[in-house]
């Protein structure tokens, strides 16, 4: 019996993949010469959960990669932990860390899986973090050196991404205090970090191309279409402001190499009401402009849209990091307030389930950024409290199959309407450690019993195998 739903067939040559991130799967933090990341002490101080053992991918990657291959996965997003390769951020590399990644990439190749490798996935090394993380421009030099080392060392890799989700890092670090250093409503730092990451990306792309390295390189942006609730001029303006913060700031820097006049005006308005500012040095936009055409692809992580209305009161945030439905609040003075759309279902973490949003954001990127290269959906998936069946040998996650199937359907419609989308990576390959939520928010095609590290097949893995088999 077929498990296929709306989508019956994937296009010829379509890349079917799954995604992971080093700190969320490897475990073994601090082992074999690895340095600390920005997370280690922060998580201890919060006292809710720890990043070990995560999915113990550090030891169990052969099993996970075999399972991935057996279930149709042809491409795997993996990130390199900077702190495992350079324990002191700069200086000498750690040979054990370097060897681990060579072995990991070799295992992928052995199973016919193409590794798509991210250099920075929300996990700055502690040395970089303690001197200001992305706010300190000296760290851009360190990132360029680390990237250059990776390009020269890991010649078996030909698909690279520089930075995963600059917006998420900046927003969770400085606006809603979920990521270290846990600042609240510090829009100055959030814009500065995004600007500096865009510059870091531009420099690394240039180094990659000038070094004559083989393969492709790009950046990954998390994009969320923003819709006004209640079609009033104020609410439409609120949506435009929030869209400028969430999407346009970084897309403009990536694909125009500067902010357009309209984005600039909207960002200035946000800075005005939030008493924020950030600095741009002479030549920054020149460097960014020079990098626009050097991007070989764009990764888009899409989970959900945001519905907003105008808001003039004081800032207030409560992030739902527990899965207690209906506990999210985000109100930003003079910008917007998040509101629930009664017609759109939500997860236990209050994330909107809205496949149309993927279609809309793809069309928006395509229409507004003519210089964009080929697009890959580098993350999309459903976080839920999956449970094992009574026998403990299967997880029936039909809701996840529905979620992925509907988003894939939206992606294919955007393709039919002319958007060049060439692949899709399910977040995530296996259940993983989640930055804000710990271990009860599961996304994997494979279930992990975090006590024993036993892997259990979910129905979505069987569906993945079937949908992958439709690609010529
Ligand atoms: C993306 C990140 O933002 O969303 C992942 O790239 C993350 O690292 C994923 O895990 C899901 O977010 P969360 O908070 O539900 O784990």
CSV table of C-alpha atoms and ligand atoms in Angstrom, one decimal:
chain,number,residue,atom,x,y,z
A,1,UNK,CA,0.0,0.0,0.0
A,2,UNK,CA,1.3,3.4,-0.9
A,3,UNK,CA,2.0,6.0,1.8
A,4,UNK,CA,2.1,8.8,-0.8
A,5,UNK,CA,-0.5,11.6,-0.3
A,6,UNK,CA,-0.8,14.7,-2.5
A,7,UNK,CA,2.7,14.6,-4.0
A,8,UNK,CA,3.0,11.4,-6.1
A,9,UNK,CA,6.2,12.2,-7.9
A,10,UNK,CA,9.3,14.4,-7.5
A,11,UNK,CA,10.9,16.0,-10.5
A,12,UNK,CA,13.9,14.6,-12.3
A,13,UNK,CA,17.2,15.5,-10.6
A,14,UNK,CA,15.4,16.9,-7.5
A,15,UNK,CA,17.7,16.7,-4.4
A,16,UNK,CA,16.0,14.8,-1.6
A,17,UNK,CA,17.7,15.3,1.7
A,18,UNK,CA,17.6,15.5,5.5
A,19,UNK,CA,19.3,18.0,7.8
A,20,UNK,CA,21.3,17.9,11.0
A,21,UNK,CA,23.5,20.4,12.9
A,22,UNK,CA,26.7,19.5,14.8
A,23,UNK,CA,25.8,20.7,18.3
A,24,UNK,CA,22.3,19.3,18.0
A,25,UNK,CA,23.3,15.7,17.2
A,26,UNK,CA,26.9,15.0,18.0
A,27,UNK,CA,26.9,15.1,21.8
A,28,UNK,CA,30.5,14.4,23.2
A,29,UNK,CA,30.9,18.1,23.9
A,30,UNK,CA,34.4,18.8,25.2
A,31,UNK,CA,35.6,15.3,24.2
A,32,UNK,CA,38.8,14.6,22.2
A,33,UNK,CA,40.1,18.1,22.4
A,34,UNK,CA,36.9,20.0,21.5
A,35,UNK,CA,36.7,23.5,22.9
A,36,UNK,CA,33.6,24.9,24.5
A,37,UNK,CA,30.9,26.6,22.5
A,38,UNK,CA,28.7,29.6,23.6
A,39,UNK,CA,26.2,27.1,24.8
A,40,UNK,CA,28.0,24.8,27.3
A,41,UNK,CA,28.0,27.1,30.3
A,42,UNK,CA,24.8,28.8,29.4
A,43,UNK,CA,22.8,25.6,29.4
A,44,UNK,CA,24.4,24.6,32.7
A,45,UNK,CA,23.3,27.9,34.2
A,46,UNK,CA,19.8,27.6,32.9
A,47,UNK,CA,19.6,24.1,34.4
A,48,UNK,CA,16.8,22.7,32.2
A,49,UNK,CA,18.7,20.3,29.9
A,50,UNK,CA,22.2,19.6,28.6
A,51,UNK,CA,23.6,19.1,25.1
A,52,UNK,CA,24.9,15.6,25.9
A,53,UNK,CA,24.4,13.0,24.7
A,54,UNK,CA,22.1,14.6,22.1
A,55,UNK,CA,21.8,11.9,19.4
A,56,UNK,CA,25.4,10.6,20.0
A,57,UNK,CA,26.1,11.2,16.3
A,58,UNK,CA,29.7,11.5,17.2
A,59,UNK,CA,29.8,7.8,17.7
A,60,UNK,CA,26.7,6.5,15.9
A,61,UNK,CA,27.0,8.4,12.6
A,62,UNK,CA,27.6,5.1,10.7
A,63,UNK,CA,24.2,3.8,11.8
A,64,UNK,CA,22.4,7.0,11.1
A,65,UNK,CA,23.9,7.4,7.7
A,66,UNK,CA,23.1,3.8,6.8
A,67,UNK,CA,19.5,4.3,8.0
A,68,UNK,CA,19.3,7.6,6.0
A,69,UNK,CA,20.5,5.8,2.8
A,70,UNK,CA,18.1,2.9,3.4
A,71,UNK,CA,15.2,5.5,3.5
A,72,UNK,CA,15.9,7.4,0.4
A,73,UNK,CA,18.1,10.2,1.7
A,74,UNK,CA,20.5,11.2,-1.0
A,75,UNK,CA,21.8,14.5,0.5
A,76,UNK,CA,22.6,15.2,4.1
A,77,UNK,CA,23.1,18.6,5.7
A,78,UNK,CA,25.8,18.3,8.3
A,79,UNK,CA,27.6,21.2,10.1
A,80,UNK,CA,31.2,21.3,11.2
A,81,UNK,CA,31.6,22.3,14.8
A,82,UNK,CA,34.1,25.2,14.7
A,83,UNK,CA,35.0,24.5,18.4
A,84,UNK,CA,35.8,20.8,17.6
A,85,UNK,CA,38.1,21.8,14.8
A,86,UNK,CA,39.6,24.9,16.4
A,87,UNK,CA,39.2,24.6,20.2
A,88,UNK,CA,40.5,28.1,20.8
A,89,UNK,CA,38.6,29.7,17.9
A,90,UNK,CA,41.9,30.6,16.2
A,91,UNK,CA,45.3,28.9,16.5
A,92,UNK,CA,46.1,25.3,15.8
A,93,UNK,CA,43.5,22.9,14.6
A,94,UNK,CA,42.5,19.8,16.7
A,95,UNK,CA,43.6,16.8,14.7
A,96,UNK,CA,41.1,14.5,16.3
A,97,UNK,CA,38.2,16.8,15.3
A,98,UNK,CA,39.6,17.1,11.7
A,99,UNK,CA,39.8,13.3,11.5
A,100,UNK,CA,36.2,12.9,12.7
A,101,UNK,CA,34.9,15.1,9.9
A,102,UNK,CA,36.9,13.3,7.3
A,103,UNK,CA,35.5,10.0,8.5
A,104,UNK,CA,32.0,11.4,8.6
A,105,UNK,CA,32.2,12.7,5.0
A,106,UNK,CA,33.7,9.4,3.8
A,107,UNK,CA,30.8,7.5,5.4
A,108,UNK,CA,28.3,9.7,3.5
A,109,UNK,CA,30.1,9.0,0.3
A,110,UNK,CA,30.2,5.2,1.0
A,111,UNK,CA,26.4,5.3,1.1
A,112,UNK,CA,26.0,7.5,-2.0
A,113,UNK,CA,25.0,10.5,0.1
A,114,UNK,CA,26.2,14.0,-0.8
A,115,UNK,CA,27.2,16.0,2.3
A,116,UNK,CA,26.0,19.6,2.3
A,117,UNK,CA,28.2,21.3,4.9
A,118,UNK,CA,27.5,24.3,7.0
A,119,UNK,CA,30.4,26.2,8.6
A,120,UNK,CA,28.4,28.0,11.3
A,121,UNK,CA,25.2,26.6,12.6
A,122,UNK,CA,24.2,28.7,15.7
A,123,UNK,CA,27.3,27.5,17.6
A,124,UNK,CA,30.1,30.0,18.0
A,125,UNK,CA,33.1,28.8,19.9
A,126,UNK,CA,33.4,30.3,23.4
A,127,UNK,CA,36.5,32.3,22.5
A,128,UNK,CA,34.6,34.1,19.7
A,129,UNK,CA,31.5,34.5,21.9
A,130,UNK,CA,33.4,35.9,24.9
A,131,UNK,CA,34.9,38.6,22.8
A,132,UNK,CA,31.5,39.7,21.4
A,133,UNK,CA,30.5,37.0,19.0
A,134,UNK,CA,29.4,38.5,15.7
A,135,UNK,CA,29.3,42.0,17.2
A,136,UNK,CA,33.1,42.1,17.1
A,137,UNK,CA,34.4,42.6,13.6
A,138,UNK,CA,37.7,40.8,14.6
A,139,UNK,CA,35.6,37.6,14.7
A,140,UNK,CA,34.9,38.0,11.0
A,141,UNK,CA,38.6,37.5,10.4
A,142,UNK,CA,38.6,34.4,12.6
A,143,UNK,CA,35.6,33.0,10.6
A,144,UNK,CA,37.3,33.6,7.3
A,145,UNK,CA,40.5,31.8,8.5
A,146,UNK,CA,38.4,28.9,9.8
A,147,UNK,CA,36.4,28.7,6.5
A,148,UNK,CA,39.6,28.8,4.5
A,149,UNK,CA,41.1,26.0,6.5
A,150,UNK,CA,38.0,23.9,5.9
A,151,UNK,CA,38.0,24.5,2.2
A,152,UNK,CA,41.7,23.5,2.0
A,153,UNK,CA,41.3,20.5,4.3
A,154,UNK,CA,38.0,19.0,3.4
A,155,UNK,CA,38.4,18.7,-0.4
A,156,UNK,CA,36.0,15.8,-0.4
A,157,UNK,CA,33.2,18.3,0.3
A,158,UNK,CA,31.8,20.2,-2.7
A,159,UNK,CA,28.5,21.7,-1.3
A,160,UNK,CA,29.1,24.5,1.3
A,161,UNK,CA,27.0,26.9,3.3
A,162,UNK,CA,28.6,29.7,5.2
A,163,UNK,CA,26.1,30.6,8.0
A,164,UNK,CA,22.9,29.0,9.0
A,165,UNK,CA,20.1,31.5,9.8
A,166,UNK,CA,21.8,34.8,10.7
A,167,UNK,CA,18.3,36.2,11.6
A,168,UNK,CA,17.6,33.4,14.1
A,169,UNK,CA,20.9,33.9,15.9
A,170,UNK,CA,20.5,37.6,16.1
A,171,UNK,CA,16.8,37.5,17.1
A,172,UNK,CA,17.2,34.8,19.8
A,173,UNK,CA,20.4,36.2,21.2
A,174,UNK,CA,19.4,39.9,21.4
A,175,UNK,CA,15.6,40.3,21.1
A,176,UNK,CA,13.9,37.5,22.9
A,177,UNK,CA,16.8,36.3,25.2
A,178,UNK,CA,16.6,32.6,24.3
A,179,UNK,CA,20.2,32.2,23.1
A,180,UNK,CA,23.3,33.4,25.0
A,181,UNK,CA,23.9,36.2,26.0
A,182,UNK,CA,20.1,36.4,26.4
A,183,UNK,CA,19.6,40.1,25.8
A,184,UNK,CA,16.0,41.4,25.6
A,185,UNK,CA,14.8,43.8,22.9
A,186,UNK,CA,18.4,44.9,22.0
A,187,UNK,CA,17.6,45.8,18.4
A,188,UNK,CA,21.0,47.5,18.1
A,189,UNK,CA,22.9,44.3,18.7
A,190,UNK,CA,20.6,42.3,16.6
A,191,UNK,CA,21.0,44.6,13.5
A,192,UNK,CA,24.8,44.8,14.1
A,193,UNK,CA,25.1,41.0,14.3
A,194,UNK,CA,23.1,40.5,11.1
A,195,UNK,CA,25.1,43.2,9.3
A,196,UNK,CA,28.4,41.6,10.4
A,197,UNK,CA,27.3,38.1,9.4
A,198,UNK,CA,26.3,39.3,6.0
A,199,UNK,CA,29.8,40.8,5.7
A,200,UNK,CA,31.4,37.6,6.9
A,201,UNK,CA,29.4,35.6,4.4
A,202,UNK,CA,30.5,38.0,1.6
A,203,UNK,CA,34.2,37.6,2.6
A,204,UNK,CA,34.0,33.8,2.8
A,205,UNK,CA,32.3,33.5,-0.6
A,206,UNK,CA,35.1,35.6,-2.1
A,207,UNK,CA,37.8,33.5,-0.5
A,208,UNK,CA,36.1,30.4,-1.8
A,209,UNK,CA,36.0,31.6,-5.3
A,210,UNK,CA,39.4,33.2,-5.4
A,211,UNK,CA,40.9,30.0,-3.9
A,212,UNK,CA,39.6,28.2,-6.9
A,213,UNK,CA,37.8,25.6,-4.7
A,214,UNK,CA,35.6,23.2,-6.6
A,215,UNK,CA,31.9,23.1,-5.7
A,216,UNK,CA,29.2,25.4,-4.7
A,217,UNK,CA,28.7,27.9,-1.9
A,218,UNK,CA,25.8,29.9,-0.5
A,219,UNK,CA,24.1,31.1,2.7
A,220,UNK,CA,21.0,29.8,4.5
A,221,UNK,CA,18.3,32.2,5.5
A,222,UNK,CA,15.3,31.4,7.6
A,223,UNK,CA,12.4,33.2,6.0
A,224,UNK,CA,8.9,33.8,7.4
A,225,UNK,CA,6.3,35.6,5.3
A,226,UNK,CA,4.5,38.2,7.4
A,227,UNK,CA,0.7,38.7,7.0
A,228,UNK,CA,-1.4,41.5,8.5
A,229,UNK,CA,-4.4,40.3,10.5
A,230,UNK,CA,-7.3,42.6,9.9
A,231,UNK,CA,-6.6,44.5,6.7
A,232,UNK,CA,-6.1,48.0,8.0
A,233,UNK,CA,-3.4,50.4,6.8
A,234,UNK,CA,-1.8,50.3,10.3
A,235,UNK,CA,-1.7,46.5,10.3
A,236,UNK,CA,-0.3,46.4,6.8
A,237,UNK,CA,2.4,48.8,7.8
A,238,UNK,CA,3.2,46.6,10.9
A,239,UNK,CA,3.5,43.6,8.6
A,240,UNK,CA,5.8,45.5,6.3
A,241,UNK,CA,8.0,46.6,9.2
A,242,UNK,CA,8.3,43.1,10.6
A,243,UNK,CA,9.0,41.7,7.2
A,244,UNK,CA,11.8,44.2,6.8
A,245,UNK,CA,13.4,43.0,10.0
A,246,UNK,CA,12.8,39.3,9.5
A,247,UNK,CA,13.4,38.9,5.8
A,248,UNK,CA,14.4,41.9,3.8
A,249,UNK,CA,17.3,43.1,5.8
A,250,UNK,CA,19.4,40.0,5.1
A,251,UNK,CA,18.0,39.3,1.6
A,252,UNK,CA,18.8,42.8,0.6
A,253,UNK,CA,22.4,42.5,1.8
A,254,UNK,CA,22.8,39.1,0.2
A,255,UNK,CA,21.3,39.9,-3.2
A,256,UNK,CA,21.7,43.7,-3.6
A,257,UNK,CA,24.7,44.1,-1.4
A,258,UNK,CA,23.0,47.0,0.4
A,259,UNK,CA,19.6,47.9,1.8
A,260,UNK,CA,17.2,49.2,-0.8
A,261,UNK,CA,15.7,52.6,-0.1
A,262,UNK,CA,12.4,51.1,1.1
A,263,UNK,CA,14.0,48.6,3.4
A,264,UNK,CA,16.3,51.3,4.7
A,265,UNK,CA,13.4,53.5,5.6
A,266,UNK,CA,11.6,50.7,7.4
A,267,UNK,CA,14.7,49.7,9.3
A,268,UNK,CA,15.2,53.4,10.3
A,269,UNK,CA,11.7,53.5,11.6
A,270,UNK,CA,12.3,50.4,13.7
A,271,UNK,CA,15.5,51.9,15.0
A,272,UNK,CA,13.7,55.1,15.8
A,273,UNK,CA,11.0,53.5,17.9
A,274,UNK,CA,13.3,51.0,19.6
A,275,UNK,CA,16.1,53.5,20.1
A,276,UNK,CA,18.5,51.4,18.2
A,277,UNK,CA,21.4,52.0,15.9
A,278,UNK,CA,24.2,50.0,14.2
A,279,UNK,CA,27.2,50.9,12.3
A,280,UNK,CA,28.2,50.3,8.7
A,281,UNK,CA,31.8,50.9,7.8
A,282,UNK,CA,33.0,52.4,4.5
A,283,UNK,CA,33.4,49.7,2.0
A,284,UNK,CA,31.1,47.2,3.7
A,285,UNK,CA,28.5,47.5,1.0
A,286,UNK,CA,31.1,47.3,-1.7
A,287,UNK,CA,32.3,44.0,-0.4
A,288,UNK,CA,28.7,42.7,-0.2
A,289,UNK,CA,27.9,43.9,-3.7
A,290,UNK,CA,31.0,42.1,-5.0
A,291,UNK,CA,29.8,38.9,-3.5
A,292,UNK,CA,26.2,39.0,-4.8
A,293,UNK,CA,26.9,37.1,-8.0
A,294,UNK,CA,29.3,34.7,-6.3
A,295,UNK,CA,26.5,32.8,-4.6
A,296,UNK,CA,25.9,29.5,-6.3
A,297,UNK,CA,22.7,28.7,-4.4
A,298,UNK,CA,20.4,30.0,-1.6
A,299,UNK,CA,19.3,27.8,1.2
A,300,UNK,CA,15.9,28.7,2.7
A,301,UNK,CA,14.7,27.3,6.0
A,302,UNK,CA,10.9,27.6,6.2
A,303,UNK,CA,8.8,26.6,9.2
A,304,UNK,CA,6.0,29.1,9.5
A,305,UNK,CA,4.7,32.5,8.7
A,306,UNK,CA,3.8,35.2,11.2
A,307,UNK,CA,0.5,37.0,11.5
A,308,UNK,CA,0.7,40.5,13.0
A,309,UNK,CA,-1.1,43.6,13.9
A,310,UNK,CA,0.1,47.1,14.8
A,311,UNK,CA,1.2,47.6,18.4
A,312,UNK,CA,2.1,50.8,20.3
A,313,UNK,CA,2.5,49.5,23.9
A,314,UNK,CA,5.6,48.4,25.7
A,315,UNK,CA,7.9,45.6,24.6
A,316,UNK,CA,6.9,42.2,25.9
A,317,UNK,CA,8.1,38.6,25.1
A,318,UNK,CA,7.3,35.1,26.3
A,319,UNK,CA,8.8,32.4,24.2
A,320,UNK,CA,7.1,29.0,24.2
A,321,UNK,CA,10.0,26.7,24.9
A,322,UNK,CA,8.0,24.0,26.6
A,323,UNK,CA,5.3,22.9,24.2
A,324,UNK,CA,2.6,24.3,26.3
A,325,UNK,CA,0.2,25.5,23.7
A,326,UNK,CA,-0.9,29.1,23.7
A,327,UNK,CA,1.9,30.5,25.8
A,328,UNK,CA,3.6,32.7,23.2
A,329,UNK,CA,3.7,36.5,23.5
A,330,UNK,CA,5.7,38.9,21.3
A,331,UNK,CA,4.8,42.5,21.3
A,332,UNK,CA,7.3,45.1,20.0
A,333,UNK,CA,6.6,48.7,20.5
A,334,UNK,CA,6.0,50.7,17.3
A,335,UNK,CA,6.6,47.6,15.2
A,336,UNK,CA,4.1,44.8,15.6
A,337,UNK,CA,2.5,42.2,17.8
A,338,UNK,CA,2.2,38.5,16.9
A,339,UNK,CA,-1.4,37.4,16.8
A,340,UNK,CA,-3.1,34.0,16.3
A,341,UNK,CA,-4.9,33.5,13.1
A,342,UNK,CA,-8.0,31.5,14.0
A,343,UNK,CA,-8.1,29.8,10.6
A,344,UNK,CA,-4.5,28.4,10.8
A,345,UNK,CA,-3.7,25.4,13.0
A,346,UNK,CA,-0.7,25.6,15.3
A,347,UNK,CA,1.7,23.1,16.9
A,348,UNK,CA,2.1,22.7,20.7
A,349,UNK,CA,4.9,25.3,20.4
A,350,UNK,CA,2.5,27.8,18.7
A,351,UNK,CA,4.1,27.5,15.3
A,352,UNK,CA,1.7,28.2,12.5
A,353,UNK,CA,1.1,25.3,10.1
A,354,UNK,CA,0.7,27.1,6.8
A,355,UNK,CA,2.2,25.5,3.6
A,356,UNK,CA,0.9,28.4,1.5
A,357,UNK,CA,3.5,30.5,3.3
A,358,UNK,CA,6.2,28.5,1.6
A,359,UNK,CA,4.7,29.2,-1.8
A,360,UNK,CA,4.3,32.8,-0.9
A,361,UNK,CA,7.9,33.4,0.3
A,362,UNK,CA,9.3,31.5,-2.7
A,363,UNK,CA,7.4,33.8,-5.0
A,364,UNK,CA,8.4,36.9,-3.1
A,365,UNK,CA,12.1,36.0,-3.2
A,366,UNK,CA,11.8,35.3,-6.9
A,367,UNK,CA,10.0,38.5,-7.7
A,368,UNK,CA,12.0,40.8,-5.4
A,369,UNK,CA,15.5,39.5,-5.8
A,370,UNK,CA,16.3,38.9,-9.5
A,371,UNK,CA,19.9,38.0,-8.6
A,372,UNK,CA,18.9,35.0,-6.5
A,373,UNK,CA,20.6,31.7,-7.6
A,374,UNK,CA,19.0,28.3,-7.4
A,375,UNK,CA,17.0,27.7,-4.2
A,376,UNK,CA,17.1,24.7,-1.9
A,377,UNK,CA,14.7,24.3,1.0
A,378,UNK,CA,17.4,23.4,3.5
A,379,UNK,CA,15.0,22.9,6.5
A,380,UNK,CA,11.3,22.3,6.9
A,381,UNK,CA,9.6,19.9,9.2
A,382,UNK,CA,7.2,19.4,12.1
A,383,UNK,CA,8.3,19.5,15.8
A,384,UNK,CA,6.0,17.4,17.9
A,385,UNK,CA,5.9,15.2,21.0
A,386,UNK,CA,6.1,11.9,19.2
A,387,UNK,CA,5.5,8.7,21.1
A,388,UNK,CA,6.6,5.1,20.5
A,389,UNK,CA,3.9,2.5,19.9
A,390,UNK,CA,3.1,0.0,22.6
A,391,UNK,CA,5.6,-2.5,21.3
A,392,UNK,CA,8.2,0.2,21.2
A,393,UNK,CA,9.3,-0.5,17.7
A,394,UNK,CA,7.5,2.1,15.5
A,395,UNK,CA,6.3,5.7,15.6
A,396,UNK,CA,3.1,6.5,13.6
A,397,UNK,CA,3.8,10.1,12.7
A,398,UNK,CA,1.2,10.6,10.0
A,399,UNK,CA,0.9,14.3,11.1
A,400,UNK,CA,4.5,14.8,10.1
A,401,UNK,CA,4.0,13.1,6.7
A,402,UNK,CA,1.0,15.4,6.1
A,403,UNK,CA,3.1,18.4,7.0
A,404,UNK,CA,6.0,17.6,4.7
A,405,UNK,CA,3.7,16.4,1.9
A,406,UNK,CA,1.7,19.7,2.0
A,407,UNK,CA,4.9,21.8,2.0
A,408,UNK,CA,6.4,19.8,-0.8
A,409,UNK,CA,3.2,20.3,-2.7
A,410,UNK,CA,3.5,24.1,-2.2
A,411,UNK,CA,7.2,23.9,-3.3
A,412,UNK,CA,6.2,22.1,-6.5
A,413,UNK,CA,3.5,24.7,-7.3
A,414,UNK,CA,6.1,27.5,-6.9
A,415,UNK,CA,8.4,25.5,-9.3
A,416,UNK,CA,5.6,25.2,-11.8
A,417,UNK,CA,5.1,28.9,-11.5
A,418,UNK,CA,8.7,29.5,-12.4
A,419,UNK,CA,10.7,29.5,-9.1
A,420,UNK,CA,14.0,27.6,-9.5
A,421,UNK,CA,13.8,25.3,-6.4
A,422,UNK,CA,16.0,22.3,-6.8
A,423,UNK,CA,15.8,20.3,-3.5
A,424,UNK,CA,14.3,19.8,-0.1
A,425,UNK,CA,15.9,18.8,3.2
A,426,UNK,CA,13.7,17.5,5.9
A,427,UNK,CA,14.4,18.9,9.4
A,428,UNK,CA,15.5,16.5,10.8
A,429,UNK,CA,17.2,13.2,9.9
A,430,UNK,CA,16.9,11.9,13.5
A,431,UNK,CA,15.4,13.3,16.7
A,432,UNK,CA,17.9,15.9,18.0
A,433,UNK,CA,18.6,18.3,20.8
A,434,UNK,CA,16.7,21.5,20.3
A,435,UNK,CA,18.4,24.8,21.4
A,436,UNK,CA,15.4,26.2,23.4
A,437,UNK,CA,13.4,23.1,24.0
A,438,UNK,CA,15.7,20.3,24.9
A,439,UNK,CA,14.5,16.9,24.0
A,440,UNK,CA,10.7,16.8,23.9
A,441,UNK,CA,10.4,18.6,20.6
A,442,UNK,CA,11.0,15.9,18.0
A,443,UNK,CA,11.4,16.4,14.3
A,444,UNK,CA,13.2,13.3,13.1
A,445,UNK,CA,12.5,10.7,10.5
A,446,UNK,CA,14.0,8.3,13.1
A,447,UNK,CA,13.0,8.4,16.7
A,448,UNK,CA,15.7,8.3,19.3
A,449,UNK,CA,15.3,6.9,22.8
A,450,UNK,CA,17.7,9.4,24.4
A,451,UNK,CA,18.3,7.1,27.4
A,452,UNK,CA,19.5,4.2,25.4
A,453,UNK,CA,20.3,5.9,22.0
A,454,UNK,CA,18.2,3.2,20.3
A,455,UNK,CA,17.0,4.3,16.8
A,456,UNK,CA,13.4,3.5,15.9
A,457,UNK,CA,11.9,4.0,12.4
A,458,UNK,CA,9.0,6.4,12.1
A,459,UNK,CA,6.4,6.1,9.4
A,460,UNK,CA,7.7,9.3,7.9
A,461,UNK,CA,11.0,7.5,7.2
A,462,UNK,CA,9.1,4.9,5.2
A,463,UNK,CA,7.3,7.7,3.4
A,464,UNK,CA,10.6,9.3,2.6
A,465,UNK,CA,11.8,6.1,1.0
A,466,UNK,CA,8.8,5.9,-1.2
A,467,UNK,CA,8.8,9.6,-2.3
A,468,UNK,CA,12.5,9.4,-3.0
A,469,UNK,CA,12.0,6.4,-5.2
A,470,UNK,CA,9.9,8.6,-7.6
A,471,UNK,CA,12.9,10.7,-8.6
A,472,UNK,CA,14.3,9.6,-12.0
B,1,LIG,C1,16.1,26.2,12.7
B,1,LIG,C2,17.5,25.8,13.1
B,1,LIG,O1,15.9,27.5,13.1
B,1,LIG,O2,15.0,25.6,13.3
B,1,LIG,C3,17.6,24.5,13.8
B,1,LIG,O3,18.4,25.9,12.0
B,1,LIG,C4,16.5,24.3,14.8
B,1,LIG,O4,18.9,24.4,14.4
B,1,LIG,C5,15.2,24.3,13.9
B,1,LIG,O5,16.6,23.2,15.6
B,1,LIG,C6,14.0,24.0,14.8
B,1,LIG,O6,13.9,24.9,15.8
B,1,LIG,P1,13.5,24.4,17.3
B,1,LIG,O7,13.6,25.5,18.2
B,1,LIG,O8,12.1,23.9,17.2
B,1,LIG,O9,14.5,23.3,17.6
